[in-house]
């Protein structure tokens, strides 16, 4: 018999139902920045429940890193900000009720660009820079009186002295457009109150963060909340933290009935996108290519609410210098509020943006020095035991191997016109904790852990690993959907850490007589100096691309795309392959055409026709990759590693033809414009 | 919400009678265009007039050297027809480049003309091939040159009581090409579509997806490929949208028109 | 309206509105949940059903257009269909959300063109999107089914 996914019997969060449930819709702001002066729901039929700001006044603000968001906005900060909600017996009735809720606004000045928003005098989104939320795992550095909600710095060596020594200096500004996750299953949840206990079934990568945030919002103990994370039809970072769940829960509280909320496709773009960013990189090197100084300034546009933007900006910052020995490093990364829809976790988590900037700058530097880009990188590449600019020592370092393999894959040595290469050094969430419990049930083993399934194959990987460690057939391992009332606490299924952390916790659990295993990775960075431990474990990879450019239209065709990633010990071969292929394809979309387009703060391509994602025919005819395996090594997460190096590999390939593009995506129009200034 | 009436005539006569009486009804052929509007709640008509039950409008046939396509022939039928592939290959190609097989299995010849969507492929090809559109009302039929059917964004020159029943494409020796330029995914609609046809010493060049209607300038269709292309680029005032700005499209028109002409000259 | 339609081999008389899609009808009336809406505008193919054997977008097909015709969803293939088997064997999915539409499209493709090349598969299936990016393995699965 075929897999449930092939027979049509697979079920997702979207399919969950409870008897008597109502269906919800969100009423959203039409303006990017406006005070809500009146909400009039008198035209809505009696059969509908309407949630207005008055109903949620007793609820606390929330936010996974900064508590800056209310369940409903009394001051809307982006087009699409939820200002009211309705629940009705059928989805159609709920939809019809939305336009019947009348809202009066008083418009306020708005700002749509992070660099502008960070300047003094820009319209302020949040009057007081709020303090860190419960789930912030690092110290926050909000800049009071500005829209900067977090600032992260690395100070290592003396960059001014470094640049003074340099024979060549490159300084350029790079821009990266926002993107939409476009997971095929929309956000979907069902909320239900049993007295003072809240039960919530939802597709989420972060069941425990969800539980803790909802506890804050409703002022109840976390134990009074049960979150069941159902399988997801894709997420890529979108189904993290509180999205629609608080509104569903507040509606259910008012209705005294279960409430289901499924987001209409167009509202996905108003709910969460990837951070647009502006990254300025300055690199200095001696004539022989030795890097002497690196300076990076990142502006991550987090939109109207911080969400996990501070973490994204911090990672954008600490990954910016990359896997190179550089004696003098300076990084300033800013997480900035603007009146765009919130931006949050997205496969690559900030590191795609700074990787694009750095790897493009390196090629420009190589050009200026008259060096081969691979040579330049190899001359500076970090090796085992090197100390990174954060002060941590790097272990199990395979960057050179990845780079050389990727270069060989595109026959670099046979001529490099039309070819490009890039490296990624991607951190994993640190500090974090993972725990798992193994229960016996007759002949079977039941894994109790919070790792969620969104298609990445984590359940399969962990089941295989459990079977191996327990010495039993995998058919005897059961892995129910994570339920916070049954599984031990876990940070979250993000940053490609599940397989890595969980497989180690699993090994502990197998050894433990009670069947309990817990792993912590300790560390963290000082936000003012960037010193400490950024990541106990780094994901390492390289991409290489071969391209053709239509010189008359600027259209780029990738004829060969390759990645090499360090996989360590591979637990689930097929899963690792699929994750790598998926990351590469998503990277191509980012490289070539994916872009959330705005006009006056409003998304103008909020559908899957105007927002194009890669199709079969967009996969290059030569599409190759290799996973470097090492028996006995750690299990490396591979969920994201192959994404960030793809755009710069493509960008560098285009640059090898004399076309320097600093902006993503490499739309034909952008490429053509860059050709006019060709050297 | 009130449920729209479903009018399903079994013959053309009945359909034309209903078309005249029920001016409130939305015509449905393959339903791919109407389906989007209804699904997205952009259209809530009081009635649908479905043409699907009319037999005899699905033909793809040759008659006295001309190609005759019934209004209800699907894109897929046109694209796969051995007749069209052999004698009007550029037309088969233009149809094959529309969306996916899934959409082409439903979308009809009448629909792609009748919806008058600017970001379409086949209409420009029909214009370049000198096709005539047969439209009919209770009072009789008339033929209009394809270039006179679509008059603006989502707007045709059909009278309220008329339906498209057939498209006639002249036969005989000709050289034609269709080029679809997409700026993003392979699944995109065209950013610029160029159709060109040389026949009996005459040339017709048509640019689609750049304005409210296919752009055809008979007076500019003489000269070298590059100069015709340049003249088209200057004559057209392209729209700007998500698949290309106005300025960019102008550049692409100059390139793609020239390439289409080179293709048919080769 | 009353809709008479043969679905997965059985005749049904279903309650449907004239302005709803067949996607909504088969989900609601028959619980055929493999047919899913992602884009709602014909782009992605998550809602693919076979209408008299031809793939169409369920989200665009107004219910009355299915009257008197035959609809197949992936549930109707039984589970042991060679295409389903090939997808399982090649592990041609991640989240699996796109998979039913992929299988139905591949099914028809294989009937039409038994001798397939990789390029044929990519061209014919390009209108079915997979955001997880399982394309490479899907092509493998279809070729595998072709050779089965
Ligand atoms: C995902 C997707 C991608 C697409 N991509 C492309 C593309 O790349 N290129 C392209 O060219 N097109 C594209 N299309 C558009 C597609 O070609 C049209 O939707 C289709 O041709 C419409 O045909 P239909 O028979 O389904 O029309 P219907 O939806 O049935 O009808 C649309 C309208 O046309 C009119 N009409 C239809 N038949 C007649 C008639 N006989 N007489 C008078 N009026 C009539 C009516 O006003 C009717 O309301 C795409 C569509 C989709 C869904
Ligand atoms: S949901 Fe129908 S094609 Fe996407
Ligand atoms: S497997 Fe997730 S969308 Fe295809």
mmCIF file of N, CA and C in Angstrom, chain A residues 59-62 67 134 211-220 225:
data_model
loop_
_atom_site.group_PDB
_atom_site.id
_atom_site.type_symbol
_atom_site.label_atom_id
_atom_site.label_comp_id
_atom_site.label_asym_id
_atom_site.label_seq_id
_atom_site.Cartn_x
_atom_site.Cartn_y
_atom_site.Cartn_z
ATOM 1 N N UNK A 59 -6.796 41.516 27.466
ATOM 2 C CA UNK A 59 -5.712 40.619 27.038
ATOM 3 C C UNK A 59 -4.386 41.368 26.949
ATOM 4 N N UNK A 60 -3.323 40.670 27.277
ATOM 5 C CA UNK A 60 -2.005 41.309 27.281
ATOM 6 C C UNK A 60 -1.400 41.297 25.881
ATOM 7 N N UNK A 61 -0.554 42.287 25.621
ATOM 8 C CA UNK A 61 0.164 42.255 24.356
ATOM 9 C C UNK A 61 1.129 41.073 24.311
ATOM 10 N N UNK A 62 1.513 40.707 23.104
ATOM 11 C CA UNK A 62 2.369 39.542 22.955
ATOM 12 C C UNK A 62 3.429 39.774 21.886
ATOM 13 N N UNK A 67 7.123 42.145 23.211
ATOM 14 C CA UNK A 67 5.663 42.113 23.352
ATOM 15 C C UNK A 67 5.073 43.412 22.832
ATOM 16 N N UNK A 134 9.052 36.810 26.550
ATOM 17 C CA UNK A 134 9.463 35.620 27.283
ATOM 18 C C UNK A 134 10.417 34.741 26.473
ATOM 19 N N UNK A 211 2.319 28.105 23.341
ATOM 20 C CA UNK A 211 1.661 27.917 24.631
ATOM 21 C C UNK A 211 2.036 29.058 25.582
ATOM 22 N N UNK A 212 3.314 29.371 25.656
ATOM 23 C CA UNK A 212 3.762 30.387 26.596
ATOM 24 C C UNK A 212 3.221 31.768 26.217
ATOM 25 N N UNK A 213 3.202 32.060 24.940
ATOM 26 C CA UNK A 213 2.684 33.363 24.507
ATOM 27 C C UNK A 213 1.187 33.479 24.781
ATOM 28 N N UNK A 214 0.449 32.405 24.529
ATOM 29 C CA UNK A 214 -0.996 32.460 24.787
ATOM 30 C C UNK A 214 -1.264 32.586 26.284
ATOM 31 N N UNK A 215 -0.406 31.979 27.105
ATOM 32 C CA UNK A 215 -0.549 32.106 28.557
ATOM 33 C C UNK A 215 -0.391 33.569 28.962
ATOM 34 N N UNK A 216 0.588 34.238 28.355
ATOM 35 C CA UNK A 216 0.779 35.664 28.634
ATOM 36 C C UNK A 216 -0.449 36.449 28.198
ATOM 37 N N UNK A 217 -0.910 36.189 26.987
ATOM 38 C CA UNK A 217 -2.040 36.952 26.436
ATOM 39 C C UNK A 217 -3.277 36.809 27.319
ATOM 40 N N UNK A 218 -3.615 35.571 27.662
ATOM 41 C CA UNK A 218 -4.877 35.343 28.388
ATOM 42 C C UNK A 218 -4.695 35.374 29.905
ATOM 43 N N UNK A 219 -3.475 35.561 30.360
ATOM 44 C CA UNK A 219 -3.226 35.651 31.794
ATOM 45 C C UNK A 219 -3.556 34.367 32.527
ATOM 46 N N UNK A 220 -3.268 33.242 31.912
ATOM 47 C CA UNK A 220 -3.505 31.952 32.573
ATOM 48 C C UNK A 220 -2.188 31.184 32.601
ATOM 49 N N UNK A 225 -3.046 25.414 29.209
ATOM 50 C CA UNK A 225 -3.152 25.461 27.746
ATOM 51 C C UNK A 225 -2.570 24.192 27.153
#
